[in-house]
């Protein structure tokens, strides 16, 4: 439709009245910044830090105790507010949206999780170390859109289900 995939993510977050959106940039950051302008806070990584390092760096931009992370290459219809409430009630340091033995692209981290996060590295390596980490399962539809072929499959599925909203 001519809009970056990030537009869908932003729409979903704004639907839940999430006002501060931090976008982690690496590849062609000027394109994203030009398209969205001052709508977001931008975090540029000249060298990739990995998911764990990026999450740790993002906490520098927020004063809140929790940080909601949405992968930019995932579309889903998760109810973020319900997931956040569950995270709060569970007392978890981290809540990971989980489906079919994998992360479905949405995570919530409490500031207390910072002690477990390396400056660089992948988040999967951290899950086993940080307790409690909970895996949130919901009846949802989600799509990994990290490759052009996966994006096209998601577009077709999205078109079939016009009543759903994906982030």
CSV table of N, CA and C in Angstrom, one decimal:
chain,number,residue,atom,x,y,z
A,1,UNK,N,0.8,-1.2,0.0
A,1,UNK,CA,0.0,0.0,0.0
A,1,UNK,C,0.8,1.3,0.0
A,2,UNK,N,2.2,1.1,-0.1
A,2,UNK,CA,3.0,2.3,-0.2
A,2,UNK,C,3.5,2.8,1.2
A,3,UNK,N,3.1,2.2,2.3
A,3,UNK,CA,3.5,2.6,3.6
A,3,UNK,C,4.5,1.6,4.2
A,4,UNK,N,5.4,2.1,4.9
A,4,UNK,CA,6.4,1.2,5.6
A,4,UNK,C,5.6,0.3,6.6
A,5,UNK,N,6.1,-1.0,6.7
A,5,UNK,CA,5.5,-1.9,7.7
A,5,UNK,C,5.4,-1.3,9.1
A,6,UNK,N,6.3,-0.4,9.4
A,6,UNK,CA,6.4,0.3,10.7
A,6,UNK,C,5.1,1.1,10.9
A,7,UNK,N,4.4,1.5,9.8
A,7,UNK,CA,3.1,2.2,10.0
A,7,UNK,C,2.1,1.3,10.7
A,8,UNK,N,2.1,0.0,10.4
A,8,UNK,CA,1.1,-0.9,11.0
A,8,UNK,C,1.4,-1.0,12.5
A,9,UNK,N,2.7,-1.1,12.8
A,9,UNK,CA,3.1,-1.2,14.2
A,9,UNK,C,2.7,0.0,15.0
A,10,UNK,N,3.0,1.2,14.4
A,10,UNK,CA,2.7,2.5,15.0
A,10,UNK,C,1.2,2.6,15.2
A,11,UNK,N,0.4,2.2,14.2
A,11,UNK,CA,-1.0,2.3,14.4
A,11,UNK,C,-1.5,1.5,15.5
A,12,UNK,N,-1.0,0.2,15.7
A,12,UNK,CA,-1.4,-0.6,16.8
A,12,UNK,C,-1.1,0.0,18.1
A,13,UNK,N,0.1,0.5,18.2
A,13,UNK,CA,0.6,1.0,19.5
A,13,UNK,C,-0.2,2.3,19.9
A,14,UNK,N,-0.5,3.1,18.9
A,14,UNK,CA,-1.3,4.3,19.1
A,14,UNK,C,-2.8,4.0,19.5
A,15,UNK,N,-3.3,2.9,18.9
A,15,UNK,CA,-4.6,2.4,19.3
A,15,UNK,C,-4.7,2.2,20.8
A,16,UNK,N,-3.6,1.8,21.4
A,16,UNK,CA,-3.6,1.5,22.8
A,16,UNK,C,-3.1,2.8,23.6
A,17,UNK,N,-3.1,3.9,22.9
A,17,UNK,CA,-2.7,5.2,23.5
A,17,UNK,C,-1.3,5.2,24.0
A,18,UNK,N,-0.4,4.4,23.4
A,18,UNK,CA,1.0,4.4,23.7
A,18,UNK,C,1.6,5.6,23.0
A,19,UNK,N,2.0,6.6,23.7
A,19,UNK,CA,2.4,7.9,23.1
A,19,UNK,C,3.9,8.0,22.8
A,20,UNK,N,4.8,7.3,23.6
A,20,UNK,CA,6.2,7.4,23.4
A,20,UNK,C,6.6,6.1,22.6
A,21,UNK,N,7.0,6.3,21.4
A,21,UNK,CA,7.4,5.1,20.6
A,21,UNK,C,8.9,5.4,20.2
A,22,UNK,N,9.7,4.4,20.6
A,22,UNK,CA,11.2,4.5,20.3
A,22,UNK,C,11.4,3.5,19.1
A,23,UNK,N,12.0,4.0,18.1
A,23,UNK,CA,12.3,3.2,16.9
A,23,UNK,C,13.8,3.0,16.8
A,24,UNK,N,14.2,1.8,16.8
A,24,UNK,CA,15.6,1.4,16.7
A,24,UNK,C,15.9,1.3,15.2
A,25,UNK,N,16.9,2.1,14.8
A,25,UNK,CA,17.3,2.2,13.4
A,25,UNK,C,18.7,1.7,13.2
A,26,UNK,N,18.9,1.0,12.0
A,26,UNK,CA,20.2,0.6,11.6
A,26,UNK,C,20.3,0.8,10.1
A,27,UNK,N,19.5,0.1,9.3
A,27,UNK,CA,19.6,0.1,7.9
A,27,UNK,C,18.8,1.3,7.3
A,28,UNK,N,19.5,2.2,6.6
A,28,UNK,CA,18.8,3.3,5.9
A,28,UNK,C,18.0,4.1,6.9
A,29,UNK,N,18.6,4.6,8.0
A,29,UNK,CA,17.8,5.3,9.0
A,29,UNK,C,17.1,6.6,8.5
A,30,UNK,N,17.8,7.2,7.6
A,30,UNK,CA,17.3,8.5,7.0
A,30,UNK,C,15.9,8.3,6.3
A,31,UNK,N,15.7,7.1,5.7
A,31,UNK,CA,14.4,6.9,5.1
A,31,UNK,C,13.3,6.9,6.1
A,32,UNK,N,13.5,6.2,7.2
A,32,UNK,CA,12.4,6.1,8.2
A,32,UNK,C,12.2,7.4,8.8
A,33,UNK,N,13.3,8.1,9.2
A,33,UNK,CA,13.2,9.4,9.8
A,33,UNK,C,12.5,10.5,8.9
A,34,UNK,N,12.8,10.4,7.6
A,34,UNK,CA,12.2,11.2,6.6
A,34,UNK,C,10.7,11.0,6.5
A,35,UNK,N,10.3,9.7,6.5
A,35,UNK,CA,8.9,9.4,6.3
A,35,UNK,C,8.1,9.7,7.5
A,36,UNK,N,8.6,9.4,8.7
A,36,UNK,CA,7.8,9.6,10.0
A,36,UNK,C,8.1,10.9,10.7
A,37,UNK,N,9.2,11.6,10.4
A,37,UNK,CA,9.5,12.8,11.0
A,37,UNK,C,9.6,12.7,12.5
A,38,UNK,N,9.1,13.8,13.2
A,38,UNK,CA,9.2,13.8,14.7
A,38,UNK,C,8.2,12.9,15.5
A,39,UNK,N,7.5,12.1,14.8
A,39,UNK,CA,6.5,11.3,15.4
A,39,UNK,C,7.1,10.3,16.4
A,40,UNK,N,8.3,9.9,16.2
A,40,UNK,CA,9.0,8.9,17.1
A,40,UNK,C,10.2,9.5,17.7
A,41,UNK,N,10.7,8.7,18.8
A,41,UNK,CA,12.1,8.9,19.3
A,41,UNK,C,12.9,7.9,18.5
A,42,UNK,N,14.1,8.3,18.0
A,42,UNK,CA,14.9,7.4,17.2
A,42,UNK,C,16.2,7.1,18.0
A,43,UNK,N,16.5,5.8,17.9
A,43,UNK,CA,17.7,5.3,18.5
A,43,UNK,C,18.5,4.6,17.3
A,44,UNK,N,19.6,5.2,17.0
A,44,UNK,CA,20.4,4.7,15.9
A,44,UNK,C,21.5,3.8,16.4
A,45,UNK,N,21.7,2.6,15.8
A,45,UNK,CA,22.7,1.6,16.0
A,45,UNK,C,23.7,1.5,14.8
A,46,UNK,N,24.8,2.2,14.9
A,46,UNK,CA,25.7,2.0,13.7
A,46,UNK,C,26.2,0.6,13.7
A,47,UNK,N,26.4,0.0,14.9
A,47,UNK,CA,26.8,-1.4,14.9
A,47,UNK,C,25.6,-2.1,15.7
A,48,UNK,N,25.1,-3.2,15.1
A,48,UNK,CA,24.0,-3.9,15.7
A,48,UNK,C,24.3,-4.5,17.1
A,49,UNK,N,23.4,-4.2,18.0
A,49,UNK,CA,23.6,-4.6,19.4
A,49,UNK,C,23.0,-5.9,19.7
A,50,UNK,N,22.1,-6.4,18.8
A,50,UNK,CA,21.3,-7.6,19.1
A,50,UNK,C,20.1,-7.2,19.9
A,51,UNK,N,19.1,-8.0,20.0
A,51,UNK,CA,17.8,-7.6,20.6
A,51,UNK,C,18.0,-7.2,22.1
A,52,UNK,N,18.8,-8.0,22.8
A,52,UNK,CA,19.1,-7.7,24.2
A,52,UNK,C,19.7,-6.4,24.4
A,53,UNK,N,20.8,-6.1,23.6
A,53,UNK,CA,21.5,-4.8,23.7
A,53,UNK,C,20.6,-3.6,23.3
A,54,UNK,N,19.7,-3.8,22.3
A,54,UNK,CA,18.8,-2.8,21.9
A,54,UNK,C,17.8,-2.5,23.0
A,55,UNK,N,17.3,-3.5,23.6
A,55,UNK,CA,16.3,-3.3,24.7
A,55,UNK,C,16.9,-2.5,25.8
A,56,UNK,N,18.1,-2.9,26.2
A,56,UNK,CA,18.9,-2.2,27.3
A,56,UNK,C,19.1,-0.8,26.9
A,57,UNK,N,19.5,-0.5,25.7
A,57,UNK,CA,19.7,0.9,25.3
A,57,UNK,C,18.4,1.7,25.2
A,58,UNK,N,17.3,1.0,24.9
A,58,UNK,CA,16.0,1.7,24.8
A,58,UNK,C,15.5,2.2,26.2
A,59,UNK,N,15.9,1.6,27.2
A,59,UNK,CA,15.5,2.0,28.6
A,59,UNK,C,16.0,3.4,28.9
A,60,UNK,N,17.1,3.8,28.2
A,60,UNK,CA,17.6,5.1,28.5
A,60,UNK,C,16.7,6.2,28.1
A,61,UNK,N,15.7,5.9,27.2
A,61,UNK,CA,14.7,6.9,26.7
A,61,UNK,C,13.5,7.0,27.5
A,62,UNK,N,13.3,6.1,28.5
A,62,UNK,CA,12.0,6.0,29.2
A,62,UNK,C,12.3,6.1,30.7
A,63,UNK,N,11.3,6.7,31.4
A,63,UNK,CA,11.4,6.8,32.9
A,63,UNK,C,10.4,5.8,33.5
A,64,UNK,N,9.5,5.3,32.7
A,64,UNK,CA,8.5,4.3,33.2
A,64,UNK,C,9.2,3.0,33.6
A,65,UNK,N,8.5,2.3,34.5
A,65,UNK,CA,9.1,1.0,34.9
A,65,UNK,C,9.1,-0.1,33.9
A,66,UNK,N,8.1,0.0,33.0
A,66,UNK,CA,8.0,-1.1,32.0
A,66,UNK,C,8.2,-0.5,30.6
A,67,UNK,N,8.8,-1.4,29.7
A,67,UNK,CA,9.0,-1.1,28.3
A,67,UNK,C,8.3,-2.1,27.5
A,68,UNK,N,7.5,-1.7,26.6
A,68,UNK,CA,6.8,-2.7,25.7
A,68,UNK,C,7.6,-2.7,24.4
A,69,UNK,N,8.0,-3.9,24.0
A,69,UNK,CA,8.9,-4.0,22.8
A,69,UNK,C,8.0,-4.7,21.7
A,70,UNK,N,8.0,-4.1,20.5
A,70,UNK,CA,7.3,-4.7,19.4
A,70,UNK,C,8.3,-4.9,18.3
A,71,UNK,N,8.6,-6.1,17.9
A,71,UNK,CA,9.5,-6.3,16.7
A,71,UNK,C,8.9,-5.6,15.5
A,72,UNK,N,9.7,-4.9,14.8
A,72,UNK,CA,9.2,-4.3,13.5
A,72,UNK,C,8.9,-5.2,12.4
A,73,UNK,N,9.3,-6.4,12.5
A,73,UNK,CA,9.1,-7.4,11.4
A,73,UNK,C,8.1,-8.4,11.8
A,74,UNK,N,7.1,-8.0,12.6
A,74,UNK,CA,6.0,-8.9,13.0
A,74,UNK,C,4.7,-8.1,13.0
A,75,UNK,N,3.7,-8.8,12.4
A,75,UNK,CA,2.3,-8.2,12.5
A,75,UNK,C,1.5,-9.2,13.4
A,76,UNK,N,0.7,-8.6,14.3
A,76,UNK,CA,-0.1,-9.5,15.1
A,76,UNK,C,-1.4,-8.7,15.5
A,77,UNK,N,-2.3,-9.4,16.1
A,77,UNK,CA,-3.5,-8.8,16.6
A,77,UNK,C,-3.6,-8.9,18.1
A,78,UNK,N,-2.4,-9.0,18.8
A,78,UNK,CA,-2.4,-9.2,20.2
A,78,UNK,C,-3.0,-8.0,20.9
A,79,UNK,N,-3.8,-8.2,22.0
A,79,UNK,CA,-4.3,-7.1,22.8
A,79,UNK,C,-3.2,-6.7,23.7
A,80,UNK,N,-2.5,-5.7,23.4
A,80,UNK,CA,-1.3,-5.2,24.2
A,80,UNK,C,-1.8,-4.8,25.6
A,81,UNK,N,-2.9,-4.2,25.7
A,81,UNK,CA,-3.3,-3.8,27.1
A,81,UNK,C,-3.6,-5.0,28.0
A,82,UNK,N,-4.2,-6.0,27.4
A,82,UNK,CA,-4.5,-7.3,28.2
A,82,UNK,C,-3.1,-7.9,28.6
A,83,UNK,N,-2.2,-7.9,27.7
A,83,UNK,CA,-0.9,-8.5,27.9
A,83,UNK,C,-0.2,-7.7,29.0
A,84,UNK,N,-0.2,-6.4,28.9
A,84,UNK,CA,0.4,-5.5,29.9
A,84,UNK,C,-0.2,-5.7,31.3
A,85,UNK,N,-1.5,-5.8,31.4
A,85,UNK,CA,-2.2,-6.1,32.7
A,85,UNK,C,-1.8,-7.4,33.2
A,86,UNK,N,-1.7,-8.4,32.4
A,86,UNK,CA,-1.2,-9.7,32.9
A,86,UNK,C,0.2,-9.7,33.4
A,87,UNK,N,1.0,-8.9,32.7
A,87,UNK,CA,2.4,-8.7,33.1
A,87,UNK,C,2.5,-8.1,34.5
A,88,UNK,N,1.7,-7.1,34.7
A,88,UNK,CA,1.6,-6.4,36.0
A,88,UNK,C,1.2,-7.3,37.1
A,89,UNK,N,0.1,-8.0,36.8
A,89,UNK,CA,-0.5,-8.9,37.9
A,89,UNK,C,0.5,-10.1,38.2
A,90,UNK,N,1.2,-10.5,37.2
A,90,UNK,CA,2.1,-11.7,37.4
A,90,UNK,C,3.3,-11.4,38.2
A,91,UNK,N,3.7,-10.2,38.3
A,91,UNK,CA,5.0,-9.8,38.9
A,91,UNK,C,6.2,-10.2,38.1
A,92,UNK,N,6.0,-10.5,36.9
A,92,UNK,CA,7.1,-10.9,36.0
A,92,UNK,C,8.1,-9.7,35.7
A,93,UNK,N,9.4,-10.1,35.6
A,93,UNK,CA,10.3,-9.1,35.1
A,93,UNK,C,10.3,-8.9,33.6
A,94,UNK,N,9.8,-10.0,32.9
A,94,UNK,CA,9.7,-10.0,31.5
A,94,UNK,C,8.5,-10.9,31.1
A,95,UNK,N,7.7,-10.4,30.2
A,95,UNK,CA,6.6,-11.2,29.6
A,95,UNK,C,6.8,-11.2,28.1
A,96,UNK,N,6.8,-12.4,27.6
A,96,UNK,CA,7.0,-12.7,26.2
A,96,UNK,C,5.8,-13.3,25.5
A,97,UNK,N,5.3,-12.6,24.5
A,97,UNK,CA,4.2,-13.2,23.7
A,97,UNK,C,4.7,-14.5,23.0
A,98,UNK,N,4.1,-15.6,23.3
A,98,UNK,CA,4.6,-16.9,22.9
A,98,UNK,C,3.6,-17.7,22.1
A,99,UNK,N,4.0,-18.2,21.0
A,99,UNK,CA,3.1,-19.0,20.2
A,99,UNK,C,3.9,-20.1,19.5
A,100,UNK,N,3.5,-21.3,19.6
A,100,UNK,CA,4.2,-22.5,18.9
A,100,UNK,C,5.7,-22.5,19.1
A,101,UNK,N,6.0,-22.4,20.4
A,101,UNK,CA,7.4,-22.4,20.8
A,101,UNK,C,8.3,-21.3,20.3
A,102,UNK,N,7.8,-20.2,20.0
A,102,UNK,CA,8.6,-19.1,19.6
A,102,UNK,C,8.0,-17.7,20.0
A,103,UNK,N,8.8,-16.7,20.1
A,103,UNK,CA,8.4,-15.4,20.4
A,103,UNK,C,7.6,-14.9,19.2
A,104,UNK,N,6.4,-14.3,19.5
A,104,UNK,CA,5.5,-13.8,18.5
A,104,UNK,C,5.7,-12.3,18.3
A,105,UNK,N,6.8,-11.7,18.8
A,105,UNK,CA,7.1,-10.4,18.4
A,105,UNK,C,6.8,-9.3,19.4
A,106,UNK,N,6.1,-9.6,20.5
A,106,UNK,CA,5.8,-8.6,21.5
A,106,UNK,C,6.3,-9.0,22.8
A,107,UNK,N,7.0,-8.1,23.5
A,107,UNK,CA,7.6,-8.4,24.8
A,107,UNK,C,7.4,-7.2,25.7
A,108,UNK,N,7.3,-7.5,27.0
A,108,UNK,CA,7.2,-6.4,28.0
A,108,UNK,C,8.3,-6.6,29.0
A,109,UNK,N,9.1,-5.6,29.3
A,109,UNK,CA,10.2,-5.8,30.2
A,109,UNK,C,10.1,-4.7,31.3
A,110,UNK,N,10.3,-5.2,32.6
A,110,UNK,CA,10.4,-4.3,33.7
A,110,UNK,C,11.8,-3.8,33.8
A,111,UNK,N,12.0,-2.6,34.4
A,111,UNK,CA,13.3,-2.0,34.5
A,111,UNK,C,14.2,-3.0,35.3
A,112,UNK,N,13.7,-3.8,36.2
A,112,UNK,CA,14.5,-4.7,37.0
A,112,UNK,C,15.2,-5.7,36.1
A,113,UNK,N,14.7,-5.9,34.9
A,113,UNK,CA,15.3,-6.8,33.9
A,113,UNK,C,16.7,-6.3,33.4
A,114,UNK,N,16.9,-5.0,33.5
A,114,UNK,CA,18.2,-4.5,33.0
A,114,UNK,C,19.4,-5.2,33.6
A,115,UNK,N,19.4,-5.7,34.8
A,115,UNK,CA,20.5,-6.3,35.4
A,115,UNK,C,20.9,-7.6,34.6
A,116,UNK,N,20.0,-8.2,33.9
A,116,UNK,CA,20.2,-9.4,33.1
A,116,UNK,C,20.6,-9.1,31.7
A,117,UNK,N,20.4,-7.9,31.2
A,117,UNK,CA,20.7,-7.6,29.8
A,117,UNK,C,22.1,-7.2,29.5
A,118,UNK,N,22.7,-7.9,28.5
A,118,UNK,CA,24.1,-7.5,28.2
A,118,UNK,C,24.0,-6.3,27.3
A,119,UNK,N,25.1,-5.6,27.1
A,119,UNK,CA,25.2,-4.4,26.2
A,119,UNK,C,25.0,-4.9,24.8
A,120,UNK,N,25.4,-6.1,24.5
A,120,UNK,CA,25.2,-6.7,23.1
A,120,UNK,C,24.8,-8.1,23.3
A,121,UNK,N,23.9,-8.6,22.4
A,121,UNK,CA,23.6,-10.0,22.4
A,121,UNK,C,22.1,-10.2,22.1
A,122,UNK,N,21.8,-11.5,22.0
A,122,UNK,CA,20.4,-11.9,21.7
A,122,UNK,C,19.6,-12.1,22.9
A,123,UNK,N,18.3,-11.8,22.8
A,123,UNK,CA,17.5,-11.9,24.0
A,123,UNK,C,17.2,-13.3,24.4
A,124,UNK,N,17.1,-14.3,23.5
A,124,UNK,CA,16.8,-15.7,23.8
A,124,UNK,C,17.8,-16.2,24.9
A,125,UNK,N,19.1,-15.7,24.8
A,125,UNK,CA,20.1,-16.2,25.8
A,125,UNK,C,19.8,-15.7,27.2
A,126,UNK,N,19.0,-14.7,27.3
A,126,UNK,CA,18.7,-14.1,28.6
A,126,UNK,C,17.5,-14.7,29.3
A,127,UNK,N,16.5,-15.2,28.5
A,127,UNK,CA,15.3,-15.7,29.1
A,127,UNK,C,15.5,-16.7,30.2
A,128,UNK,N,16.4,-17.6,30.1
A,128,UNK,CA,16.6,-18.6,31.1
A,128,UNK,C,17.2,-18.1,32.3
A,129,UNK,N,18.0,-17.0,32.2
A,129,UNK,CA,18.7,-16.5,33.4
A,129,UNK,C,17.8,-15.6,34.3
A,130,UNK,N,16.9,-14.9,33.7
A,130,UNK,CA,16.1,-13.9,34.4
A,130,UNK,C,14.8,-14.5,34.9
A,131,UNK,N,14.7,-14.5,36.2
A,131,UNK,CA,13.5,-15.1,36.8
A,131,UNK,C,12.8,-14.0,37.6
A,132,UNK,N,11.5,-13.9,37.6
A,132,UNK,CA,10.6,-14.7,36.7
A,132,UNK,C,10.5,-14.0,35.3
A,133,UNK,N,10.5,-14.9,34.3
A,133,UNK,CA,10.2,-14.5,33.0
A,133,UNK,C,9.0,-15.4,32.6
A,134,UNK,N,7.9,-14.7,32.2
A,134,UNK,CA,6.7,-15.5,31.9
A,134,UNK,C,6.4,-15.4,30.4
A,135,UNK,N,5.8,-16.4,29.9
A,135,UNK,CA,5.4,-16.5,28.5
A,135,UNK,C,3.9,-16.4,28.4
A,136,UNK,N,3.5,-15.3,27.7
A,136,UNK,CA,2.1,-15.0,27.6
A,136,UNK,C,1.5,-15.7,26.3
A,137,UNK,N,0.5,-16.5,26.5
A,137,UNK,CA,-0.1,-17.1,25.3
A,137,UNK,C,-1.5,-16.6,25.2
A,138,UNK,N,-1.9,-16.2,23.9
A,138,UNK,CA,-3.2,-15.7,23.7
A,138,UNK,C,-3.7,-16.3,22.3
A,139,UNK,N,-5.0,-16.2,22.2
A,139,UNK,CA,-5.6,-16.6,20.9
A,139,UNK,C,-5.3,-15.4,19.9
A,140,UNK,N,-4.4,-15.6,19.1
A,140,UNK,CA,-4.0,-14.5,18.2
A,140,UNK,C,-3.6,-15.0,16.8
A,141,UNK,N,-3.5,-14.1,15.9
A,141,UNK,CA,-2.9,-14.3,14.6
A,141,UNK,C,-1.7,-13.4,14.6
A,142,UNK,N,-0.6,-14.0,14.1
A,142,UNK,CA,0.6,-13.2,13.9
A,142,UNK,C,1.4,-13.7,12.8
A,143,UNK,N,2.2,-12.8,12.2
A,143,UNK,CA,3.0,-13.1,11.0
A,143,UNK,C,4.4,-12.5,11.1
A,144,UNK,N,5.4,-13.4,10.9
A,144,UNK,CA,6.7,-12.9,10.7
A,144,UNK,C,6.8,-12.4,9.3
A,145,UNK,N,7.2,-11.1,9.2
A,145,UNK,CA,7.3,-10.5,7.9
A,145,UNK,C,8.7,-10.1,7.6
A,146,UNK,N,9.7,-10.8,8.1
A,146,UNK,CA,11.1,-10.5,8.0
A,146,UNK,C,11.7,-10.7,6.6
A,147,UNK,N,11.0,-11.3,5.7
A,147,UNK,CA,11.5,-11.5,4.3
A,147,UNK,C,10.4,-11.0,3.3
A,148,UNK,N,10.8,-10.7,2.1
A,148,UNK,CA,9.8,-10.3,1.1
A,148,UNK,C,8.7,-11.4,0.9
A,149,UNK,N,9.1,-12.6,0.9
A,149,UNK,CA,8.1,-13.7,0.7
A,149,UNK,C,7.2,-13.8,1.9
A,150,UNK,N,7.7,-13.7,3.1
A,150,UNK,CA,6.8,-13.7,4.3
A,150,UNK,C,5.9,-12.5,4.4
A,151,UNK,N,6.4,-11.4,3.9
A,151,UNK,CA,5.6,-10.2,3.9
A,151,UNK,C,4.4,-10.4,2.9
A,152,UNK,N,4.7,-10.9,1.8
A,152,UNK,CA,3.6,-11.2,0.8
A,152,UNK,C,2.6,-12.1,1.3
A,153,UNK,N,3.0,-13.2,2.0
A,153,UNK,CA,2.0,-14.1,2.6
A,153,UNK,C,1.2,-13.4,3.6
A,154,UNK,N,1.8,-12.6,4.4
A,154,UNK,CA,1.0,-11.8,5.5
A,154,UNK,C,0.1,-10.9,4.8
A,155,UNK,N,0.5,-10.2,3.7
A,155,UNK,CA,-0.5,-9.3,3.0
A,155,UNK,C,-1.7,-10.1,2.5
A,156,UNK,N,-1.5,-11.3,2.0
A,156,UNK,CA,-2.6,-12.0,1.5
A,156,UNK,C,-3.5,-12.4,2.6
A,157,UNK,N,-3.0,-12.9,3.7
A,157,UNK,CA,-3.8,-13.3,4.9
A,157,UNK,C,-4.5,-12.0,5.5
A,158,UNK,N,-3.8,-10.9,5.5
A,158,UNK,CA,-4.4,-9.7,6.0
A,158,UNK,C,-5.6,-9.3,5.2
A,159,UNK,N,-5.4,-9.4,3.9
A,159,UNK,CA,-6.5,-9.1,2.9
A,159,UNK,C,-7.8,-10.0,3.2
A,160,UNK,N,-7.5,-11.2,3.5
A,160,UNK,CA,-8.6,-12.2,3.7
A,160,UNK,C,-9.4,-11.8,5.0
A,161,UNK,N,-8.7,-11.2,6.0
A,161,UNK,CA,-9.2,-10.9,7.3
A,161,UNK,C,-9.3,-9.4,7.5
A,162,UNK,N,-10.0,-8.7,6.7
A,162,UNK,CA,-10.1,-7.3,6.7
A,162,UNK,C,-10.6,-6.7,8.0
A,163,UNK,N,-11.3,-7.4,8.8
A,163,UNK,CA,-11.8,-6.9,10.1
A,163,UNK,C,-10.8,-6.9,11.2
A,164,UNK,N,-9.6,-7.5,11.0
A,164,UNK,CA,-8.6,-7.6,12.1
A,164,UNK,C,-7.6,-6.4,11.9
A,165,UNK,N,-7.1,-6.1,13.1
A,165,UNK,CA,-6.0,-5.1,13.1
A,165,UNK,C,-4.7,-5.7,13.5
A,166,UNK,N,-3.7,-5.5,12.7
A,166,UNK,CA,-2.4,-6.1,13.0
A,166,UNK,C,-1.4,-5.0,13.3
A,167,UNK,N,-0.5,-5.3,14.3
A,167,UNK,CA,0.5,-4.3,14.5
A,167,UNK,C,1.8,-4.8,13.9
